CSV table of C-alpha atoms (C1' of nucleotides) in Angstrom, one decimal:
chain,number,residue,atom,x,y,z
A,419,UNK,CA,-0.4,0.2,-0.2
A,420,UNK,CA,0.8,3.5,-0.4
A,421,UNK,CA,2.9,5.2,2.2
A,422,UNK,CA,1.2,8.6,1.0
A,423,UNK,CA,-1.7,6.6,2.5
A,424,UNK,CA,-0.1,5.1,5.5
A,425,UNK,CA,0.7,8.5,7.2
A,426,UNK,CA,-1.6,9.2,9.6
A,427,UNK,CA,-1.5,6.0,10.8
A,428,UNK,CA,1.8,5.6,11.5
A,429,UNK,CA,1.5,8.5,13.1
A,430,UNK,CA,-0.9,7.1,15.6
A,431,UNK,CA,1.4,4.6,16.2
A,432,UNK,CA,4.6,6.9,17.2
A,433,UNK,CA,2.0,7.9,19.9
A,434,UNK,CA,1.9,4.1,22.1
A,435,UNK,CA,4.6,2.8,20.7
A,436,UNK,CA,8.2,3.1,18.7
A,437,UNK,CA,8.6,0.3,15.4
A,438,UNK,CA,11.2,-0.6,13.5
A,439,UNK,CA,12.1,-0.3,9.8
A,440,UNK,CA,11.0,-4.1,9.4
A,441,UNK,CA,8.0,-4.0,11.8
A,442,UNK,CA,6.2,-0.6,9.7
A,443,UNK,CA,7.2,-2.8,6.6
A,444,UNK,CA,5.3,-5.3,7.3
A,445,UNK,CA,1.9,-3.4,8.6
A,446,UNK,CA,1.9,-1.5,5.1
A,447,UNK,CA,2.2,-5.3,3.7
A,448,UNK,CA,-1.0,-6.0,4.8
A,449,UNK,CA,-2.8,-2.7,4.4
A,450,UNK,CA,-5.7,-1.9,1.2
A,451,UNK,CA,-6.8,1.1,0.5
A,452,UNK,CA,-10.4,1.4,1.0
A,453,UNK,CA,-12.9,4.3,-0.8
A,454,UNK,CA,-16.4,4.4,0.2
A,455,UNK,CA,-19.3,6.4,-0.7
A,456,UNK,CA,-21.3,8.0,1.8
A,457,UNK,CA,-24.4,5.7,3.9
A,458,UNK,CA,-23.1,2.6,2.5
A,459,UNK,CA,-21.8,-0.5,4.5
A,460,UNK,CA,-18.0,-1.1,5.5
A,461,UNK,CA,-19.0,-4.1,6.5
A,462,UNK,CA,-22.4,-5.6,7.0
A,463,UNK,CA,-24.9,-7.4,9.9
A,464,UNK,CA,-23.5,-10.5,9.6
A,465,UNK,CA,-19.5,-11.4,8.8
A,466,UNK,CA,-17.0,-12.6,10.8
A,467,UNK,CA,-14.7,-8.9,11.3
A,468,UNK,CA,-11.1,-9.5,9.7
A,469,UNK,CA,-10.9,-6.0,9.6
A,470,UNK,CA,-9.2,-3.5,11.6
A,471,UNK,CA,-9.8,-0.2,10.0
A,472,UNK,CA,-7.8,3.5,10.5
A,473,UNK,CA,-10.3,6.4,9.1
A,474,UNK,CA,-8.1,9.2,7.2
A,475,UNK,CA,-11.7,10.8,6.3
A,476,UNK,CA,-14.9,11.2,6.5
A,477,UNK,CA,-17.4,9.3,10.0
A,478,UNK,CA,-18.2,6.4,9.9
A,479,UNK,CA,-20.3,4.6,12.1
A,480,UNK,CA,-20.4,1.3,14.8
A,481,UNK,CA,-24.5,0.3,14.8
A,482,UNK,CA,-27.4,-2.4,14.4
A,483,UNK,CA,-30.7,-3.8,14.9
A,484,UNK,CA,-32.4,-4.0,18.0
A,485,UNK,CA,-36.1,-4.8,17.7
A,486,UNK,CA,-35.5,-3.1,14.1
A,487,UNK,CA,-34.6,-0.2,15.6
A,488,UNK,CA,-31.3,0.7,14.0
A,489,UNK,CA,-30.1,1.4,17.2
A,490,UNK,CA,-25.7,3.7,17.0
A,491,UNK,CA,-23.3,1.7,19.3
A,492,UNK,CA,-20.1,4.1,18.3
A,493,UNK,CA,-19.7,6.4,15.7
A,494,UNK,CA,-15.6,7.6,14.4
A,495,UNK,CA,-14.2,10.2,13.0
A,496,UNK,CA,-11.2,10.7,11.5
A,497,UNK,CA,-7.6,9.3,12.8
A,498,UNK,CA,-9.3,6.0,14.5
A,499,UNK,CA,-9.4,2.8,14.6
A,500,UNK,CA,-12.5,1.0,14.1
A,501,UNK,CA,-13.3,-2.8,14.6
A,502,UNK,CA,-16.2,-4.7,16.3
A,503,UNK,CA,-14.7,-5.8,19.0
A,504,UNK,CA,-16.8,-8.5,20.2
A,505,UNK,CA,-16.5,-10.2,17.2
A,506,UNK,CA,-12.8,-10.6,16.6
A,507,UNK,CA,-12.3,-11.0,19.3
A,508,UNK,CA,-14.4,-13.6,19.1
A,509,UNK,CA,-14.4,-15.0,15.5
A,510,UNK,CA,-17.6,-15.2,15.6
A,511,UNK,CA,-20.1,-13.2,13.6
A,512,UNK,CA,-21.3,-9.9,14.5
A,513,UNK,CA,-24.6,-8.5,14.3
A,514,UNK,CA,-23.2,-5.1,13.9
A,515,UNK,CA,-22.5,-3.4,10.9
A,516,UNK,CA,-19.9,0.1,10.1
A,517,UNK,CA,-21.1,2.2,7.5
A,518,UNK,CA,-19.9,5.3,6.0
A,519,UNK,CA,-21.5,8.4,7.6
A,520,UNK,CA,-19.2,10.6,4.5
A,521,UNK,CA,-17.4,9.8,1.7
A,522,UNK,CA,-14.4,8.3,3.1
A,523,UNK,CA,-10.4,7.5,3.2
A,524,UNK,CA,-10.0,4.4,5.0
A,525,UNK,CA,-7.8,1.3,5.5
A,526,UNK,CA,-7.8,-1.6,6.3
A,527,UNK,CA,-5.7,-3.8,8.3
A,528,UNK,CA,-6.1,-8.1,8.1
A,529,UNK,CA,-6.1,-8.8,11.3
A,530,UNK,CA,-5.6,-12.2,10.5
A,531,UNK,CA,-2.7,-11.1,9.0
A,532,UNK,CA,-1.7,-8.6,12.2
A,533,UNK,CA,-2.7,-11.7,14.2
A,534,UNK,CA,0.3,-13.6,12.7
A,535,UNK,CA,2.6,-11.0,12.6
A,536,UNK,CA,2.2,-10.8,16.5
A,537,UNK,CA,4.3,-13.9,16.9
A,538,UNK,CA,7.4,-13.1,14.7
A,539,UNK,CA,6.9,-9.0,15.5
A,540,UNK,CA,6.1,-8.6,19.4
A,541,UNK,CA,6.4,-5.3,19.0
A,542,UNK,CA,3.4,-5.1,16.4
A,543,UNK,CA,1.1,-6.9,19.2
A,544,UNK,CA,2.2,-4.5,22.3
A,545,UNK,CA,1.1,-1.8,19.7
A,546,UNK,CA,-2.3,-3.6,19.1
A,547,UNK,CA,-2.7,-4.6,22.5
A,548,UNK,CA,-1.8,-1.1,23.5
A,549,UNK,CA,-4.2,0.7,21.0
A,550,UNK,CA,-7.4,-2.1,22.4
A,551,UNK,CA,-6.3,-0.8,25.8
A,552,UNK,CA,-7.0,2.7,25.0
A,553,UNK,CA,-10.8,1.9,23.3
A,554,UNK,CA,-11.6,-0.4,26.6
A,555,UNK,CA,-10.6,2.5,28.6
A,556,UNK,CA,-13.1,4.0,26.9
A,557,UNK,CA,-15.8,1.5,26.3
A,558,UNK,CA,-15.4,2.1,30.0
A,559,UNK,CA,-16.3,5.6,30.7
A,560,UNK,CA,-19.0,5.7,28.8
A,561,UNK,CA,-21.4,3.3,30.8
A,562,UNK,CA,-20.4,5.6,33.6
A,563,UNK,CA,-21.8,8.0,30.9
A,564,UNK,CA,-24.6,6.6,30.4
A,565,UNK,CA,-25.7,5.2,34.3
A,566,UNK,CA,-27.3,7.2,35.8
A,567,UNK,CA,-28.0,10.5,33.4
A,568,UNK,CA,-30.5,12.0,33.0
A,569,UNK,CA,-30.3,12.1,28.6
A,570,UNK,CA,-30.1,15.9,28.8
A,571,UNK,CA,-27.0,15.7,30.9
A,572,UNK,CA,-26.0,12.5,28.3
A,573,UNK,CA,-27.2,15.5,25.3
A,574,UNK,CA,-24.8,18.5,26.2
A,575,UNK,CA,-22.0,15.8,28.3
A,576,UNK,CA,-22.0,15.1,24.6
A,577,UNK,CA,-21.9,18.7,23.3
A,578,UNK,CA,-19.0,19.2,25.0
A,579,UNK,CA,-16.9,16.2,24.9
A,580,UNK,CA,-17.7,16.0,20.9
A,581,UNK,CA,-19.1,18.5,19.2
A,582,UNK,CA,-18.3,17.5,15.8
A,583,UNK,CA,-20.4,14.9,16.0
A,584,UNK,CA,-24.0,16.8,16.5
A,585,UNK,CA,-22.5,19.2,13.6
A,586,UNK,CA,-21.6,15.9,10.8
A,587,UNK,CA,-23.6,13.1,12.1
A,588,UNK,CA,-27.5,12.9,11.7
A,589,UNK,CA,-29.2,13.5,15.2
A,590,UNK,CA,-31.3,10.3,14.6
A,591,UNK,CA,-28.4,8.4,14.7
A,592,UNK,CA,-27.2,10.8,17.6
A,593,UNK,CA,-30.3,9.6,19.6
A,594,UNK,CA,-30.0,6.1,19.5
A,595,UNK,CA,-26.2,6.6,20.0
A,596,UNK,CA,-28.0,8.4,24.0
A,597,UNK,CA,-29.8,5.8,24.4
A,598,UNK,CA,-33.3,7.8,23.8
A,599,UNK,CA,-36.1,8.2,20.9
A,600,UNK,CA,-34.5,11.0,18.2
A,601,UNK,CA,-38.1,12.8,19.6
A,602,UNK,CA,-36.7,13.0,22.4
A,603,UNK,CA,-33.5,14.8,21.3
A,604,UNK,CA,-34.6,17.3,19.7
A,605,UNK,CA,-37.3,17.9,22.6
A,606,UNK,CA,-34.4,17.9,24.6
A,607,UNK,CA,-31.7,20.0,22.6
A,608,UNK,CA,-35.5,22.9,22.2
A,609,UNK,CA,-35.3,23.5,25.9
A,610,UNK,CA,-34.4,26.8,27.1
B,1247,UNK,CA,3.3,-17.6,46.6
B,1248,UNK,CA,2.1,-21.2,47.4
B,1249,UNK,CA,1.3,-23.3,44.9
B,1250,UNK,CA,-2.7,-24.3,46.3
B,1251,UNK,CA,-3.7,-20.5,46.1
B,1252,UNK,CA,-2.7,-20.5,42.7
B,1253,UNK,CA,-3.9,-23.8,41.1
B,1254,UNK,CA,-7.4,-21.7,39.6
B,1255,UNK,CA,-5.3,-18.5,38.2
B,1256,UNK,CA,-3.2,-21.3,36.4
B,1257,UNK,CA,-6.9,-22.3,35.3
B,1258,UNK,CA,-8.1,-19.5,34.4
B,1259,UNK,CA,-5.2,-18.8,32.3
B,1260,UNK,CA,-5.1,-22.7,30.9
B,1261,UNK,CA,-8.5,-21.0,28.7
B,1262,UNK,CA,-6.6,-18.5,27.4
B,1263,UNK,CA,-2.9,-20.5,25.9
B,1264,UNK,CA,-0.4,-22.7,27.2
B,1265,UNK,CA,2.5,-21.1,29.3
B,1266,UNK,CA,5.6,-22.4,29.8
B,1267,UNK,CA,6.6,-23.8,32.5
B,1268,UNK,CA,9.6,-20.5,32.8
B,1269,UNK,CA,6.9,-18.0,33.1
B,1270,UNK,CA,4.8,-20.2,35.1
B,1271,UNK,CA,6.8,-19.5,37.7
B,1272,UNK,CA,7.8,-16.1,36.8
B,1273,UNK,CA,4.4,-15.1,37.3
B,1274,UNK,CA,3.4,-16.9,40.8
B,1275,UNK,CA,7.4,-14.4,41.7
B,1276,UNK,CA,4.8,-11.9,41.1
B,1277,UNK,CA,1.8,-13.1,43.2
B,1278,UNK,CA,1.1,-12.7,46.5
B,1279,UNK,CA,-2.6,-14.2,48.4
B,1280,UNK,CA,-5.0,-11.9,50.1
B,1281,UNK,CA,-7.3,-12.5,52.5
B,1282,UNK,CA,-10.6,-10.0,53.7
B,1283,UNK,CA,-12.6,-9.4,55.2
B,1284,UNK,CA,-16.6,-8.5,53.8
B,1285,UNK,CA,-17.5,-5.6,53.5
B,1286,UNK,CA,-13.9,-3.9,53.3
B,1287,UNK,CA,-12.1,-2.1,50.5
B,1288,UNK,CA,-9.1,-3.9,48.5
B,1289,UNK,CA,-8.4,-0.7,46.8
B,1290,UNK,CA,-9.9,2.6,48.6
B,1291,UNK,CA,-10.6,5.8,45.7
B,1292,UNK,CA,-8.3,7.8,44.6
B,1293,UNK,CA,-5.4,4.9,45.1
B,1294,UNK,CA,-3.3,3.9,40.4
B,1295,UNK,CA,-4.3,0.9,40.2
B,1296,UNK,CA,-1.2,-1.3,41.1
B,1297,UNK,CA,-2.9,-4.4,40.6
B,1298,UNK,CA,-5.0,-6.7,39.0
B,1299,UNK,CA,-6.1,-8.8,41.6
B,1300,UNK,CA,-7.8,-12.4,40.9
B,1301,UNK,CA,-10.9,-14.3,42.9
B,1302,UNK,CA,-10.5,-17.5,44.8
B,1303,UNK,CA,-13.0,-17.0,46.9
B,1304,UNK,CA,-16.0,-14.8,47.4
B,1305,UNK,CA,-17.3,-11.5,45.3
B,1306,UNK,CA,-16.0,-8.4,44.9
B,1307,UNK,CA,-17.1,-4.9,42.7
B,1308,UNK,CA,-15.8,-1.3,41.8
B,1309,UNK,CA,-18.2,1.1,42.9
B,1310,UNK,CA,-17.0,5.0,42.8
B,1311,UNK,CA,-19.6,7.2,44.1
B,1312,UNK,CA,-20.9,10.4,41.8
B,1313,UNK,CA,-22.9,13.5,43.4
B,1314,UNK,CA,-23.0,11.8,46.8
B,1315,UNK,CA,-24.4,9.0,45.5
B,1316,UNK,CA,-22.4,4.8,45.8
B,1317,UNK,CA,-22.4,3.5,42.2
B,1318,UNK,CA,-21.9,-0.1,41.2
B,1319,UNK,CA,-19.8,-0.4,38.1
B,1320,UNK,CA,-19.0,-3.8,37.9
B,1321,UNK,CA,-19.5,-7.0,40.3
B,1322,UNK,CA,-17.3,-10.4,39.8
B,1323,UNK,CA,-17.3,-13.4,41.4
B,1324,UNK,CA,-14.7,-16.5,41.3
B,1325,UNK,CA,-12.4,-17.4,38.8
B,1326,UNK,CA,-12.2,-13.5,37.7
B,1327,UNK,CA,-9.8,-11.0,36.9
B,1328,UNK,CA,-10.3,-7.9,38.4
B,1329,UNK,CA,-8.9,-4.7,37.7
B,1330,UNK,CA,-10.0,-0.3,37.1
B,1331,UNK,CA,-8.8,-1.1,34.0
B,1332,UNK,CA,-8.7,2.7,33.3
B,1333,UNK,CA,-6.2,3.8,36.2
B,1334,UNK,CA,-3.9,0.4,35.1
B,1335,UNK,CA,-3.6,1.4,31.4
B,1336,UNK,CA,-3.5,4.9,32.1
B,1337,UNK,CA,-1.1,5.5,35.7
B,1338,UNK,CA,-3.9,8.3,36.0
B,1339,UNK,CA,-5.2,6.9,39.4
B,1340,UNK,CA,-8.2,6.0,39.5
B,1341,UNK,CA,-11.7,7.6,41.2
B,1342,UNK,CA,-13.5,3.3,41.5
B,1343,UNK,CA,-12.6,1.4,44.6
B,1344,UNK,CA,-13.1,-2.3,44.7
B,1345,UNK,CA,-14.6,-3.5,47.5
B,1346,UNK,CA,-15.5,-7.1,49.0
B,1347,UNK,CA,-18.9,-8.1,49.4
B,1348,UNK,CA,-18.2,-12.2,51.2
B,1349,UNK,CA,-15.0,-12.6,53.1
B,1350,UNK,CA,-12.7,-13.2,49.7
B,1351,UNK,CA,-9.7,-15.3,49.3
B,1352,UNK,CA,-7.8,-12.9,46.6
B,1353,UNK,CA,-4.4,-13.3,44.0
B,1354,UNK,CA,-3.4,-9.7,44.2
B,1355,UNK,CA,-0.2,-9.6,40.9
B,1356,UNK,CA,1.9,-6.6,40.6
B,1357,UNK,CA,0.7,-4.9,37.7
B,1358,UNK,CA,4.7,-3.4,37.4
B,1359,UNK,CA,6.4,-6.4,38.2
B,1360,UNK,CA,4.1,-8.1,35.4
B,1361,UNK,CA,4.7,-5.3,32.9
B,1362,UNK,CA,7.9,-5.9,33.3
B,1363,UNK,CA,7.7,-9.9,32.6
B,1364,UNK,CA,5.7,-8.4,29.4
B,1365,UNK,CA,9.1,-7.8,28.0
B,1366,UNK,CA,10.6,-11.5,29.2
B,1367,UNK,CA,8.3,-13.3,28.1
B,1368,UNK,CA,5.9,-12.3,25.0
B,1369,UNK,CA,3.5,-15.3,26.2
B,1370,UNK,CA,2.5,-13.2,29.7
B,1371,UNK,CA,2.3,-10.6,27.4
B,1372,UNK,CA,-0.1,-12.1,24.9
B,1373,UNK,CA,-1.6,-14.3,27.9
B,1374,UNK,CA,-2.7,-10.9,29.2
B,1375,UNK,CA,-3.6,-9.0,26.2
B,1376,UNK,CA,-6.2,-11.8,25.3
B,1377,UNK,CA,-8.1,-11.5,29.2
B,1378,UNK,CA,-8.4,-8.3,29.0
B,1379,UNK,CA,-10.0,-8.0,24.8
B,1380,UNK,CA,-12.7,-10.8,26.6
B,1381,UNK,CA,-12.9,-8.3,29.9
B,1382,UNK,CA,-13.7,-5.2,26.5
B,1383,UNK,CA,-15.4,-7.7,24.4
B,1384,UNK,CA,-18.1,-8.3,27.8
B,1385,UNK,CA,-18.0,-4.6,28.5
B,1386,UNK,CA,-19.1,-3.8,25.2
B,1387,UNK,CA,-21.8,-6.6,25.7
B,1388,UNK,CA,-22.5,-4.3,29.1
B,1389,UNK,CA,-23.2,-1.0,26.6
B,1390,UNK,CA,-26.1,-3.3,24.6
B,1391,UNK,CA,-27.5,-4.9,27.1
B,1392,UNK,CA,-27.8,-0.5,28.7
B,1393,UNK,CA,-28.5,1.0,25.8
B,1394,UNK,CA,-32.7,0.6,24.9
B,1395,UNK,CA,-34.4,-1.7,27.3
B,1396,UNK,CA,-36.4,-0.7,30.0
B,1397,UNK,CA,-35.6,-1.4,34.2
B,1398,UNK,CA,-37.5,-4.0,34.1
B,1399,UNK,CA,-36.1,-6.1,31.1
B,1400,UNK,CA,-32.1,-5.0,33.0
B,1401,UNK,CA,-33.8,-6.9,35.8
B,1402,UNK,CA,-34.6,-10.4,34.2
B,1403,UNK,CA,-31.4,-10.2,32.1
B,1404,UNK,CA,-30.4,-10.1,34.8
B,1405,UNK,CA,-31.9,-12.4,37.2
B,1406,UNK,CA,-31.1,-15.1,33.8
B,1407,UNK,CA,-26.9,-14.3,33.6
B,1408,UNK,CA,-25.9,-14.4,37.1
B,1409,UNK,CA,-28.9,-14.6,39.1
B,1410,UNK,CA,-25.6,-15.6,41.4
B,1411,UNK,CA,-25.8,-11.6,41.9
B,1412,UNK,CA,-29.2,-11.3,43.6
B,1413,UNK,CA,-28.7,-13.7,45.6
B,1414,UNK,CA,-25.2,-13.2,47.4
B,1415,UNK,CA,-24.7,-9.2,46.2
B,1416,UNK,CA,-27.6,-7.2,48.6
B,1417,UNK,CA,-30.2,-5.6,46.1
B,1418,UNK,CA,-29.4,-1.3,46.3
B,1419,UNK,CA,-25.8,-2.5,45.0
B,1420,UNK,CA,-28.1,-4.3,42.7
B,1421,UNK,CA,-29.9,-1.4,41.7
B,1422,UNK,CA,-26.6,0.7,40.5
B,1423,UNK,CA,-25.6,-1.7,38.5
B,1424,UNK,CA,-28.4,-1.6,37.2
B,1425,UNK,CA,-28.8,2.2,36.8
B,1426,UNK,CA,-32.4,2.7,38.4
B,1427,UNK,CA,-33.2,2.7,42.5
B,1428,UNK,CA,-33.1,0.5,44.3
B,1429,UNK,CA,-36.9,1.6,45.0
B,1430,UNK,CA,-37.4,1.3,41.8
B,1431,UNK,CA,-35.8,-1.8,42.2
B,1432,UNK,CA,-37.8,-3.2,44.8
B,1433,UNK,CA,-41.0,-2.2,42.8
B,1434,UNK,CA,-40.0,-3.9,39.1
B,1435,UNK,CA,-39.2,-7.3,41.6
B,1436,UNK,CA,-43.3,-6.6,42.9
B,1437,UNK,CA,-44.1,-6.5,39.3
B,1438,UNK,CA,-47.0,-10.0,38.3
C,265,DG,C1',-30.8,-12.6,72.6
C,266,DT,C1',-31.9,-8.2,72.8
C,267,DG,C1',-31.5,-2.8,70.7
C,268,DA,C1',-29.7,-0.4,67.2
C,269,DT,C1',-28.4,0.0,62.7
C,270,DT,C1',-29.6,-1.3,57.5
C,271,DA,C1',-32.0,-3.4,53.9
C,272,DT,C1',-36.7,-3.2,51.4
C,273,DT,C1',-41.0,-2.3,50.5
C,274,DT,C1',-45.2,0.3,50.0
C,275,DA,C1',-47.5,4.4,49.0
C,276,DT,C1',-47.7,8.7,46.6
C,277,DC,C1',-46.9,12.1,44.0
C,278,DA,C1',-43.7,14.3,39.9
C,279,DT,C1',-41.1,14.5,36.5
C,280,DA,C1',-38.8,12.4,32.1
C,281,DT,C1',-39.5,9.6,28.4
C,282,DG,C1',-41.8,7.4,24.7
C,283,DA,C1',-45.0,6.0,21.6
C,284,DT,C1',-48.0,8.5,18.2
C,285,DA,C1',-49.3,12.0,14.3
C,286,DA,C1',-49.5,15.5,12.3
C,287,DA,C1',-46.3,19.6,11.0
C,288,DT,C1',-42.6,21.7,8.6
C,289,DG,C1',-37.4,22.2,7.2
C,290,DA,C1',-33.8,19.3,5.1
C,291,DA,C1',-31.8,16.8,1.4
C,292,DT,C1',-31.7,14.5,-3.3
C,293,DA,C1',-33.3,11.8,-7.7
C,294,DG,C1',-34.1,13.4,-12.1
D,713,DC,C1',-35.8,22.9,-11.0
D,714,DT,C1',-39.6,20.5,-9.0
D,715,DA,C1',-40.7,16.2,-6.9
D,716,DT,C1',-40.4,12.9,-3.5
D,717,DT,C1',-38.4,11.2,0.3
D,718,DC,C1',-36.3,11.7,4.1
D,719,DA,C1',-35.1,14.2,8.5
D,720,DT,C1',-35.8,17.2,12.5
D,721,DT,C1',-39.4,19.7,15.0
D,722,DT,C1',-43.2,20.1,17.9
D,723,DA,C1',-47.8,18.5,19.9
D,724,DT,C1',-50.4,15.0,22.3
D,725,DC,C1',-51.1,11.8,26.3
D,726,DA,C1',-49.3,7.4,28.4
D,727,DT,C1',-46.3,5.4,31.2
D,728,DA,C1',-42.3,4.0,33.5
D,729,DT,C1',-38.9,5.6,37.0
D,730,DG,C1',-37.0,9.3,40.5
D,731,DA,C1',-38.0,11.2,45.0
D,732,DT,C1',-39.6,11.5,49.2
D,733,DA,C1',-41.0,9.4,53.1
D,734,DA,C1',-42.8,5.3,56.6
D,735,DA,C1',-44.0,0.8,56.9
D,736,DT,C1',-41.3,-3.7,57.4
D,737,DA,C1',-37.7,-7.5,57.3
D,738,DA,C1',-33.2,-8.1,57.9
D,739,DT,C1',-28.5,-7.9,59.4
D,740,DC,C1',-24.4,-7.4,63.5
D,741,DA,C1',-22.1,-4.9,67.4
D,742,DC,C1',-22.6,-6.4,72.4
DNA sequence: GTGATTATTTATCATATGATAAATGAATAG
DNA sequence: CTATTCATTTATCATATGATAAATAATCAC
């Protein structure tokens, strides 16, 4: 894969660890560029997650259906890693999909090949261990944010922490992310 | 540390990977036995998490205070690993405490020493990577369980998935774990 | 065992959010 | 540009849950 398209990804890596040249090359060899149009699924529901994604440009979300209702689990912006970990780490099919919310440029990392690299490059295993540890910590914070906060508090927190989401993402997706209906979100936004 | 007290821990390890004898010894060398009385804190609020715990016997919970209210983040039973990951993985002090809910027998694993072992034993790094990946997956499921379920549904799901919690843990702790008040939980239990 | 503390239930009232429907506004295809 | 679809807001009503208080029940210290 072209070096130009991997600049941002390797910059992210540097936050966690310094990779040897060989390790960088090994990773570059299992990366593929993906361009995807707004509203298209990057990965459909039912597929086992065998790719870890990195966003160079655009926004994506993980979503699933509960009783026929579309629920957004999470949003992902530029320079973040996306994976449906409940599938990636278990080998089971995922009930979730990944969708681009803007025209996006993405790097796909082949997970099986990555896991093989772990054997010959402990530094790569360490890098991804740290990446997912950080994602795990974020998920724990998310639970705190949900437990014992009203919808209004959650909305205001989002407004503080990630105002971009509200600017770039349809509110209907934000609503389910906050655990409320679209109509409730609209009402809350209308307050004051 | 005595082998007898490490039997359960090593059994857990076997679910993830087969450790070399040397690796097992290295881990045993950084483990300490802990006995703690019911309702005592294993780790207080404000401490940076430098120990990973494993429960041989008893129950524990992670809790914190939000606006002066005691909130249970999670329960832990026999044969499970406890860590305040938001502190362990960031090095920041934790706003959460770990408390024994029954007289408990616990193994403490020194985290700093463990992380040093990662350098000489990639197999140990891999083991704990997998352990925390599994915990991460559980946390993701937890979010699904919270988003878009009524309190009653969450209670019934708990009754299905972990009836032990309701038998062995005071309901006031269960209530905040479910994200509701103790009074609401009592009302829900009274239904039908 | 007895009294004191703590946990749980029950009751009442207030309120936030859901469900539904309809109106308005924005985006998209042709 | 226009028509059609889709997203958002507004309104009304129903209901689940919170807040508070009080009554029981269970647990614990001595």
